[in-house]
mmCIF file of C-alpha atoms in Angstrom:
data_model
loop_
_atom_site.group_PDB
_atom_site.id
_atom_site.type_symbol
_atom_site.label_atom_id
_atom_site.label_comp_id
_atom_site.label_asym_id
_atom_site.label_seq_id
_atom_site.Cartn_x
_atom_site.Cartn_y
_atom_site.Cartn_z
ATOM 1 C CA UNK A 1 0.000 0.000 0.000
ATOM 2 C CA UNK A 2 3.038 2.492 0.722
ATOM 3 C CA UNK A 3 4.417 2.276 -2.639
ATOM 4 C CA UNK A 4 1.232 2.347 -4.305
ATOM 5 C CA UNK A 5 0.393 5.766 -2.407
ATOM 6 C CA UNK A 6 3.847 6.875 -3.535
ATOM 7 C CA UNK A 7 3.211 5.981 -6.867
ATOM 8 C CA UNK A 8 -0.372 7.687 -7.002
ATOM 9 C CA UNK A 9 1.688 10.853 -5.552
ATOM 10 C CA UNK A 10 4.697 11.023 -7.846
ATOM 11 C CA UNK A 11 1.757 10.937 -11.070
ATOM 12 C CA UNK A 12 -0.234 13.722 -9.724
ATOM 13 C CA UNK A 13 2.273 15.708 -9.419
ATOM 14 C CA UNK A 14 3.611 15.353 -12.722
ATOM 15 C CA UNK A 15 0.213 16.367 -14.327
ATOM 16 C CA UNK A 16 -0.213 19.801 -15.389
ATOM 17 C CA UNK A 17 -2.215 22.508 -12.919
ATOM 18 C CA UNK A 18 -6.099 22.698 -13.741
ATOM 19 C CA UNK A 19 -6.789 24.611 -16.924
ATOM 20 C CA UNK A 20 -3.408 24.789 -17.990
ATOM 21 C CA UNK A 21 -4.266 23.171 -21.258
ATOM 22 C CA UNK A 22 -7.240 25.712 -21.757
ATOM 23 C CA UNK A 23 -5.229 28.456 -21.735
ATOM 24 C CA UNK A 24 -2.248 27.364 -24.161
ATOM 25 C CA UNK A 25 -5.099 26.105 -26.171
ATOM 26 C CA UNK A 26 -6.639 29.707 -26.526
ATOM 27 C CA UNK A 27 -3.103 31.269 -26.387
ATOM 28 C CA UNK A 28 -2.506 29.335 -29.680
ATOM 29 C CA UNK A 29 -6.043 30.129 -31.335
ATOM 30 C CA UNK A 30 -5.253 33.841 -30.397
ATOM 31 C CA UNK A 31 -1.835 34.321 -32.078
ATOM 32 C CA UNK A 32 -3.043 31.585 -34.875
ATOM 33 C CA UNK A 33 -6.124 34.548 -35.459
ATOM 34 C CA UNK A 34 -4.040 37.502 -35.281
ATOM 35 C CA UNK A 35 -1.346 36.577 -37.800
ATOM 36 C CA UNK A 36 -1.725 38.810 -40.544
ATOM 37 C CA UNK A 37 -2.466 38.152 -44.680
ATOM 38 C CA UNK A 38 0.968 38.305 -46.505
ATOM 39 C CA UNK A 39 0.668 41.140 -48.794
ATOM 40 C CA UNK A 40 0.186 40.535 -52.490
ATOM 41 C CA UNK A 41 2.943 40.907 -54.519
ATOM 42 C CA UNK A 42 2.681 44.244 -57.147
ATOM 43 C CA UNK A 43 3.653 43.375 -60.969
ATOM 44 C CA UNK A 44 3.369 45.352 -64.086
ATOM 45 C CA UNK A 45 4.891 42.586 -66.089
ATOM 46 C CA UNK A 46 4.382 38.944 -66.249
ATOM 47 C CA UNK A 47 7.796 37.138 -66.619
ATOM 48 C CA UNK A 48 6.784 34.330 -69.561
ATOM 49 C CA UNK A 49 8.021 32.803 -72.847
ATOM 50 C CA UNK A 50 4.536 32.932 -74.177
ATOM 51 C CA UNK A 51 4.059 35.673 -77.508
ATOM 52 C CA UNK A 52 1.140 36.851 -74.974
ATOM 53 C CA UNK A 53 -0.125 40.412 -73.667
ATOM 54 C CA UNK A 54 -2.559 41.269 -71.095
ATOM 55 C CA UNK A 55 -5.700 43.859 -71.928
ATOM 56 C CA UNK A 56 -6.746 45.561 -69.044
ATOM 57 C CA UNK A 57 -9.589 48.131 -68.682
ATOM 58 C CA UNK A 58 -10.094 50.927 -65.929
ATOM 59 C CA UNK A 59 -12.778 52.961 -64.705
ATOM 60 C CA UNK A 60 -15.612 51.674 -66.105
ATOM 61 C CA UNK A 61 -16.418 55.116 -67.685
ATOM 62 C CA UNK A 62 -17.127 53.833 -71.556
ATOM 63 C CA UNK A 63 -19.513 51.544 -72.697
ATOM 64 C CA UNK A 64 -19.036 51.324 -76.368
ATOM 65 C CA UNK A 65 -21.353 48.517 -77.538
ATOM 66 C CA UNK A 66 -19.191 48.020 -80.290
ATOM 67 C CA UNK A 67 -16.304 46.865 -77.714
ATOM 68 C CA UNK A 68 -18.796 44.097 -76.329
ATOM 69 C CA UNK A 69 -19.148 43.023 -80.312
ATOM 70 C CA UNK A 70 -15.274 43.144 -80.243
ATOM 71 C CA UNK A 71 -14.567 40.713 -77.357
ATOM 72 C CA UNK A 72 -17.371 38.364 -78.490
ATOM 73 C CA UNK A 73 -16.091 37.978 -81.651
ATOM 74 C CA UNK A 74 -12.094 37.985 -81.082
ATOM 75 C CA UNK A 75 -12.624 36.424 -77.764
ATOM 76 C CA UNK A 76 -10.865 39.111 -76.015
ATOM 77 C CA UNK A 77 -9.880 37.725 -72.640
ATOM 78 C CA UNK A 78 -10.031 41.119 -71.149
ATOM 79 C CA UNK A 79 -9.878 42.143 -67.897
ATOM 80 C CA UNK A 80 -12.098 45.697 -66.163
ATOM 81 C CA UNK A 81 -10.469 47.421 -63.469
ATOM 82 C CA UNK A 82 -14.381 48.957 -62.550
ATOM 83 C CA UNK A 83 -14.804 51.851 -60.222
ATOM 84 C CA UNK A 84 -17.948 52.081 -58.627
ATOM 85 C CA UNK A 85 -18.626 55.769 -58.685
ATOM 86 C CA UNK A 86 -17.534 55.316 -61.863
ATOM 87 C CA UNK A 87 -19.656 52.436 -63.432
ATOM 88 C CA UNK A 88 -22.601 54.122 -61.523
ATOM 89 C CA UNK A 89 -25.897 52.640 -63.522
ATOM 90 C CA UNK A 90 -23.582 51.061 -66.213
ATOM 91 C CA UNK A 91 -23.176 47.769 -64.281
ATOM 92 C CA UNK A 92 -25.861 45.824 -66.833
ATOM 93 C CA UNK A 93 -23.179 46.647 -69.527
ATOM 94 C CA UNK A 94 -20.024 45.187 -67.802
ATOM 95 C CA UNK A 95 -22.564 42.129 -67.006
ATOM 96 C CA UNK A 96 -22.986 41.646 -70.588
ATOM 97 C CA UNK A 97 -19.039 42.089 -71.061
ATOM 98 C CA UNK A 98 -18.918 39.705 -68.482
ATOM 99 C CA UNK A 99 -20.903 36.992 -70.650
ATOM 100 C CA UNK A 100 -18.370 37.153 -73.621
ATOM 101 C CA UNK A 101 -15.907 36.313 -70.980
ATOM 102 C CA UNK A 102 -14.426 39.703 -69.851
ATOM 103 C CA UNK A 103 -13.292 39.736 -66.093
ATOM 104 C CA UNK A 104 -14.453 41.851 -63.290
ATOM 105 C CA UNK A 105 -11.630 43.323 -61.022
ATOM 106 C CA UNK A 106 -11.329 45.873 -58.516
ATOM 107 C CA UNK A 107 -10.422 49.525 -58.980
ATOM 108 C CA UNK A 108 -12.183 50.758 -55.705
ATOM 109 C CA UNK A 109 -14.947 52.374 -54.951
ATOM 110 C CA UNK A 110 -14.551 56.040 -55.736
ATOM 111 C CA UNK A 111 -11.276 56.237 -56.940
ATOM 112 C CA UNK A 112 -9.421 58.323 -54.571
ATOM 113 C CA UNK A 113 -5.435 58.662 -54.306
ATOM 114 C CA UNK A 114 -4.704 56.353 -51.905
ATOM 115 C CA UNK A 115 -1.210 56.954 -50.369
ATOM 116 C CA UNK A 116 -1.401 58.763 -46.884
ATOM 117 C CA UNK A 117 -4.868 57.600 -46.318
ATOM 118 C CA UNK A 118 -5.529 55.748 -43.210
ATOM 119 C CA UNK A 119 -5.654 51.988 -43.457
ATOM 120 C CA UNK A 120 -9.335 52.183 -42.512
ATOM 121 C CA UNK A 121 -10.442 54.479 -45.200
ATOM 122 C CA UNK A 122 -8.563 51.940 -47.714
ATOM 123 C CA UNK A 123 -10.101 48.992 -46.649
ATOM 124 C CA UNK A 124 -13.153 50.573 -47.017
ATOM 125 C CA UNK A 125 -12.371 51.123 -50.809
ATOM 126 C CA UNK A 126 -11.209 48.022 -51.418
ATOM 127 C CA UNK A 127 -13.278 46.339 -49.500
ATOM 128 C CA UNK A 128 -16.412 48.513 -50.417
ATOM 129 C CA UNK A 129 -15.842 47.467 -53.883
ATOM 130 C CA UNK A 130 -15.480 44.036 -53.389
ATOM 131 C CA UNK A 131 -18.982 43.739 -51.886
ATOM 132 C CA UNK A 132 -19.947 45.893 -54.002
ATOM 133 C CA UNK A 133 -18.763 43.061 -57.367
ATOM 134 C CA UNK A 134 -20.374 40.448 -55.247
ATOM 135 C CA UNK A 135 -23.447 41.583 -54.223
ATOM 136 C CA UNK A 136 -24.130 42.438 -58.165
ATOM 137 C CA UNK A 137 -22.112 39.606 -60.162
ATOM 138 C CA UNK A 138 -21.090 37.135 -57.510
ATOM 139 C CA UNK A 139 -17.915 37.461 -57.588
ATOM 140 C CA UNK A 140 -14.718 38.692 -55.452
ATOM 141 C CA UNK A 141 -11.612 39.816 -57.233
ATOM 142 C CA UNK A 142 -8.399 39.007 -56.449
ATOM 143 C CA UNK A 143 -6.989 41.376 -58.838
ATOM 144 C CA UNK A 144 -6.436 45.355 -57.567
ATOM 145 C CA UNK A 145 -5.590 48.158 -59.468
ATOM 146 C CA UNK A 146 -4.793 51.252 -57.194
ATOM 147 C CA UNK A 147 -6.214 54.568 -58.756
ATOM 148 C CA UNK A 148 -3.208 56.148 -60.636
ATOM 149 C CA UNK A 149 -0.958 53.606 -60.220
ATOM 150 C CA UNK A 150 -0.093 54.617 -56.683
ATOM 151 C CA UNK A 151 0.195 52.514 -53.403
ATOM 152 C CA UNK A 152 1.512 52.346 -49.856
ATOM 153 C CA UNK A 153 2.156 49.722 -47.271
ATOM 154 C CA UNK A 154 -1.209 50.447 -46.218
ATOM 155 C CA UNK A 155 -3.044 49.452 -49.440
ATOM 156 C CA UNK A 156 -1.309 46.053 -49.409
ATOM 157 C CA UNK A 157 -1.957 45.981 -46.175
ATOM 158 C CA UNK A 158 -5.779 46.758 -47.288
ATOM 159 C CA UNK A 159 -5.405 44.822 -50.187
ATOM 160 C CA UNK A 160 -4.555 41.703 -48.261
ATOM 161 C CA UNK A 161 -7.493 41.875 -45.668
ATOM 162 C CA UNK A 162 -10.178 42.513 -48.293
ATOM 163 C CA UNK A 163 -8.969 39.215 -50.157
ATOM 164 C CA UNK A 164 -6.460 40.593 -53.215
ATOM 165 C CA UNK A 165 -4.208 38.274 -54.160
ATOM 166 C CA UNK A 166 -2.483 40.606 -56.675
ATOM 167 C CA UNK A 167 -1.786 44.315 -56.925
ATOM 168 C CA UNK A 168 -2.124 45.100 -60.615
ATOM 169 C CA UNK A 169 -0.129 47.823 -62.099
ATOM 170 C CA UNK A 170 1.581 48.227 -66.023
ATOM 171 C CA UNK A 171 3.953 49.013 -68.083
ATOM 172 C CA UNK A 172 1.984 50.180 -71.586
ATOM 173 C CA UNK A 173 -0.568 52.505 -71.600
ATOM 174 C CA UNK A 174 -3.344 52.419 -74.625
ATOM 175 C CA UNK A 175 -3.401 56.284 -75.035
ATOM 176 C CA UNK A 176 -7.428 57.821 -75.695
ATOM 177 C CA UNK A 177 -5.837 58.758 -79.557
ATOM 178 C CA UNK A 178 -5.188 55.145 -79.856
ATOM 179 C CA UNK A 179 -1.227 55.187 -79.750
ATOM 180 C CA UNK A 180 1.194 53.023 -77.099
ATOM 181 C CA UNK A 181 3.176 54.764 -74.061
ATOM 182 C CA UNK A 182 5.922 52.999 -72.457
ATOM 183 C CA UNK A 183 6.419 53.555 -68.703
ATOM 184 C CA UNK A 184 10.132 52.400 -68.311
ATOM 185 C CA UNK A 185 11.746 49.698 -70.873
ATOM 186 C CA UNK A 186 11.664 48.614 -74.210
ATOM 187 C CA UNK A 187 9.311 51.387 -76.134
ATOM 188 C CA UNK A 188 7.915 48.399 -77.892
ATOM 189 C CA UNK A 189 5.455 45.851 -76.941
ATOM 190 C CA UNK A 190 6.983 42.445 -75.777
ATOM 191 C CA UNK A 191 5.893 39.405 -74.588
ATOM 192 C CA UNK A 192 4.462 39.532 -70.567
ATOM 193 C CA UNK A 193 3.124 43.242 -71.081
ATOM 194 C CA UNK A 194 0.391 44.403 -69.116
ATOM 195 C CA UNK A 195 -1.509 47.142 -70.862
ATOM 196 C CA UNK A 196 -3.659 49.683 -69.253
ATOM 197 C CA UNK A 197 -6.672 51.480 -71.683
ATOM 198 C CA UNK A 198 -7.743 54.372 -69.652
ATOM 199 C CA UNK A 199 -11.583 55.636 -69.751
ATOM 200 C CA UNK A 200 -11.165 58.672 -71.736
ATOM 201 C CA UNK A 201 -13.375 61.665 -72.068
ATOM 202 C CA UNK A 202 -14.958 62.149 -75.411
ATOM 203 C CA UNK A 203 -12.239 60.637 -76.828
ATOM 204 C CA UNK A 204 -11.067 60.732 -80.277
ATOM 205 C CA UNK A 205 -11.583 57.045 -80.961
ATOM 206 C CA UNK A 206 -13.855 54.381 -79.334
ATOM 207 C CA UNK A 207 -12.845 52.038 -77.333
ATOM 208 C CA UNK A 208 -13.626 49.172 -79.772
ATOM 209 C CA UNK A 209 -11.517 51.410 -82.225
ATOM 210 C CA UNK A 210 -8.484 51.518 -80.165
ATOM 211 C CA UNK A 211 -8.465 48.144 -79.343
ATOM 212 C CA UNK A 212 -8.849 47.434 -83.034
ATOM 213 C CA UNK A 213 -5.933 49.466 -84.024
ATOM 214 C CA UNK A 214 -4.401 47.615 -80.883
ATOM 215 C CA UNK A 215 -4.864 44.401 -82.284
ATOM 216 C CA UNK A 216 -3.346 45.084 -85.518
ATOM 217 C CA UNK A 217 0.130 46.292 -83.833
ATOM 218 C CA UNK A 218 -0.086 42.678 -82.023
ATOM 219 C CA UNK A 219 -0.871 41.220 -85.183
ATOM 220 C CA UNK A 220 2.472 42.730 -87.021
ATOM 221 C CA UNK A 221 4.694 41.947 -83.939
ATOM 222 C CA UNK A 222 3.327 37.927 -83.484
ATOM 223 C CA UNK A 223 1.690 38.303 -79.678
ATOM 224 C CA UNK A 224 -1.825 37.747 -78.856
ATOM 225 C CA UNK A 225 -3.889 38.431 -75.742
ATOM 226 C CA UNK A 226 -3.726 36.322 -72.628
ATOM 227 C CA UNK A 227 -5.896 36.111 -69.637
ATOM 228 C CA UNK A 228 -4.137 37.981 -66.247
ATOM 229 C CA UNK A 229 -5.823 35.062 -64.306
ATOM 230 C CA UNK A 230 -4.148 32.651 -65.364
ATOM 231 C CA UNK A 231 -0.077 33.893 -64.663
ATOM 232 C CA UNK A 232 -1.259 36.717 -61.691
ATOM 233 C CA UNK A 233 -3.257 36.177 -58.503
ATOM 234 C CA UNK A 234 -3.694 32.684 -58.358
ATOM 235 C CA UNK A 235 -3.047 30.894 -55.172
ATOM 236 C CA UNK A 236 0.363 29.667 -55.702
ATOM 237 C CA UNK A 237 1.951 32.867 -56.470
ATOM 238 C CA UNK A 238 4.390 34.154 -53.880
ATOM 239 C CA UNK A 239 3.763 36.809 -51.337
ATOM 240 C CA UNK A 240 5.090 40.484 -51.162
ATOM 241 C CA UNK A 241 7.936 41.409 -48.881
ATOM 242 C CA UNK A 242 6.818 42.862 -45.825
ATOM 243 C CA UNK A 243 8.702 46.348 -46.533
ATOM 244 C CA UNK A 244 7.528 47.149 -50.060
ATOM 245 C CA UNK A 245 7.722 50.854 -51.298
ATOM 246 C CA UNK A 246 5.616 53.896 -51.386
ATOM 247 C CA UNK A 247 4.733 52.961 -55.121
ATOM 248 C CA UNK A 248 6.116 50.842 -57.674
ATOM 249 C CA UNK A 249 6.129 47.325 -59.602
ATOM 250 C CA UNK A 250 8.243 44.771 -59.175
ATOM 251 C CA UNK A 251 7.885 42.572 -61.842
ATOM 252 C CA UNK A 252 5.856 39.353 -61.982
ATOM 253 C CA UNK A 253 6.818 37.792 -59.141
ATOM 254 C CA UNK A 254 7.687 39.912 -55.591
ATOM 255 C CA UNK A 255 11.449 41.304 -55.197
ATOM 256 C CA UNK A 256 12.525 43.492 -52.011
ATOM 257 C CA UNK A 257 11.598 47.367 -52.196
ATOM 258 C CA UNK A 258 12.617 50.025 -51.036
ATOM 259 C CA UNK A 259 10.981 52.722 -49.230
ATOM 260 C CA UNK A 260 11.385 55.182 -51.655
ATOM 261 C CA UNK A 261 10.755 52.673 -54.303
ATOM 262 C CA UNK A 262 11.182 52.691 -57.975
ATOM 263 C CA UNK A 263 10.285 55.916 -60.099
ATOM 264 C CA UNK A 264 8.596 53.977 -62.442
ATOM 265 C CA UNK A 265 5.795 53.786 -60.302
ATOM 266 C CA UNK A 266 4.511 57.872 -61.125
ATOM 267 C CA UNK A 267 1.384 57.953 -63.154
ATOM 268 C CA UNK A 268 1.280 57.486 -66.851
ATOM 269 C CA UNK A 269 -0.220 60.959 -68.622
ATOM 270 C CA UNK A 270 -3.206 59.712 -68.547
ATOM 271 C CA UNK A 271 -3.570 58.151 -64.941
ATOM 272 C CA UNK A 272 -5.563 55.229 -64.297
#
């Protein structure tokens, strides 16, 4: 009986105090829910071998029918950047966009310059314009284009929480007259390119016409359009650097920033 209290004994005091398990338990949940979303990586350039270019749309401001005709008929795999105060009543035409196989992707809600803004008021653009794609289409982006091209740690920061897997930026602009600007690089299209075609205001040619005129340059120089989604934002792509700059691409996969960052990452003329 001695040595059976003494063995009793020894085992109770090796078990842990009452509750101890609890509270690692929650400790664990709590720093498990607090971790924060990596931030998506920026690119305005995909890195492939495939004669491919990427069309990309902002604003939401035109709605040629023509351009509808366009990507039915090519089969355009386009992508819209749309801006809510933007689209305003227009959203029936980006749904019929949507049914030739366009893509809907976020450009916030009212289109504000985002650096300096509190990381509040950019989640609520991001954010507000992801519910806003949902509610209407059903669907959450997990592309982002910030308004002008501009960014700070606090819209990937923003970006991350409100589900973007990619911050979208580029290296071509279509110009409203229907001619090519080059943001840094070759001033020449080449394979990987993401183009940007700005809304204009009464601009000189359509927006089926430029992408016409578009097409042909593709046409002379052997690339074709590709679809973003399928080499940016999917779920295998890497995660940003914690540090990235106050604006500016990195390519098509994430590479350290600085905090100034590049200068390629000021505004095309015509600002998107």
């Amino acid at each position: 009986m001695p040595a059976a209290l003494a063995l009793l004994a020894a085992t109770a005091g090796c078990a842990a105090p009452a509750g101890a398990g609890d509270v690692s338990s929650r400790a664990a949940r709590t720093a498990t829910a607090v971790a924060p979303a990596p931030l998506p990586p920026v690119v305005d350039h995909v890195a492939t071998d495939a004669p491919v270019v990427f069309l990309t749309y902002d604003d939401g401001a035109e709605r040629d029918p023509r351009f509808i005709g366009l990507v039915r008929e090519r089969g355009l795999p386009v992508s819209m950047f749309l801006t809510d105060s933007v689209t305003g009543p227009g959203y029936g035409h980006f749904a019929r966009l949507r049914a030739v196989g366009a893509t809907l992707q976020n450009h916030t809600l009212d289109h504000p310059a985002l650096p300096g803004l509190p990381l509040a008021a950019q989640r609520a653009q991001i954010c507000g314009q992801q519910r806003k794609l949902a509610a209407r289409f059903g669907v959450r982006p997990r592309l982002f284009r910030p308004p002008y091209g501009r960014y700070d740690t606090a819209t990937l920061r923003a970006a991350a929480e409100c589900g973007i897997a990619a911050v979208v930026l580029w290296r071509v602009t279509l110009e409203p007259d229907g001619h090519l600007t080059y943001r840094h690089g070759p001033h020449h299209l080449i394979p990987g390119d993401i183009i940007a075609v700005p809304s204009g205001e009464a601009p000189p040619l359509s927006l089926a016409e430029r992408t016409v005129r578009l097409l042909g340059e593709l046409e002379e120089r052997g690339l074709e359009v590709g679809r973003i989604e399928d080499h940016v934002g999917r779920r295998s792509s890497p995660a940003a650097p914690t540090s990235p700059a106050a604006s500016g691409p990195t390519g098509a996969t994430s590479s350290p920033r600085t905090a100034s960052g590049p200068t390629r990452a000021t505004p095309s003329p015509s600002g998107v």
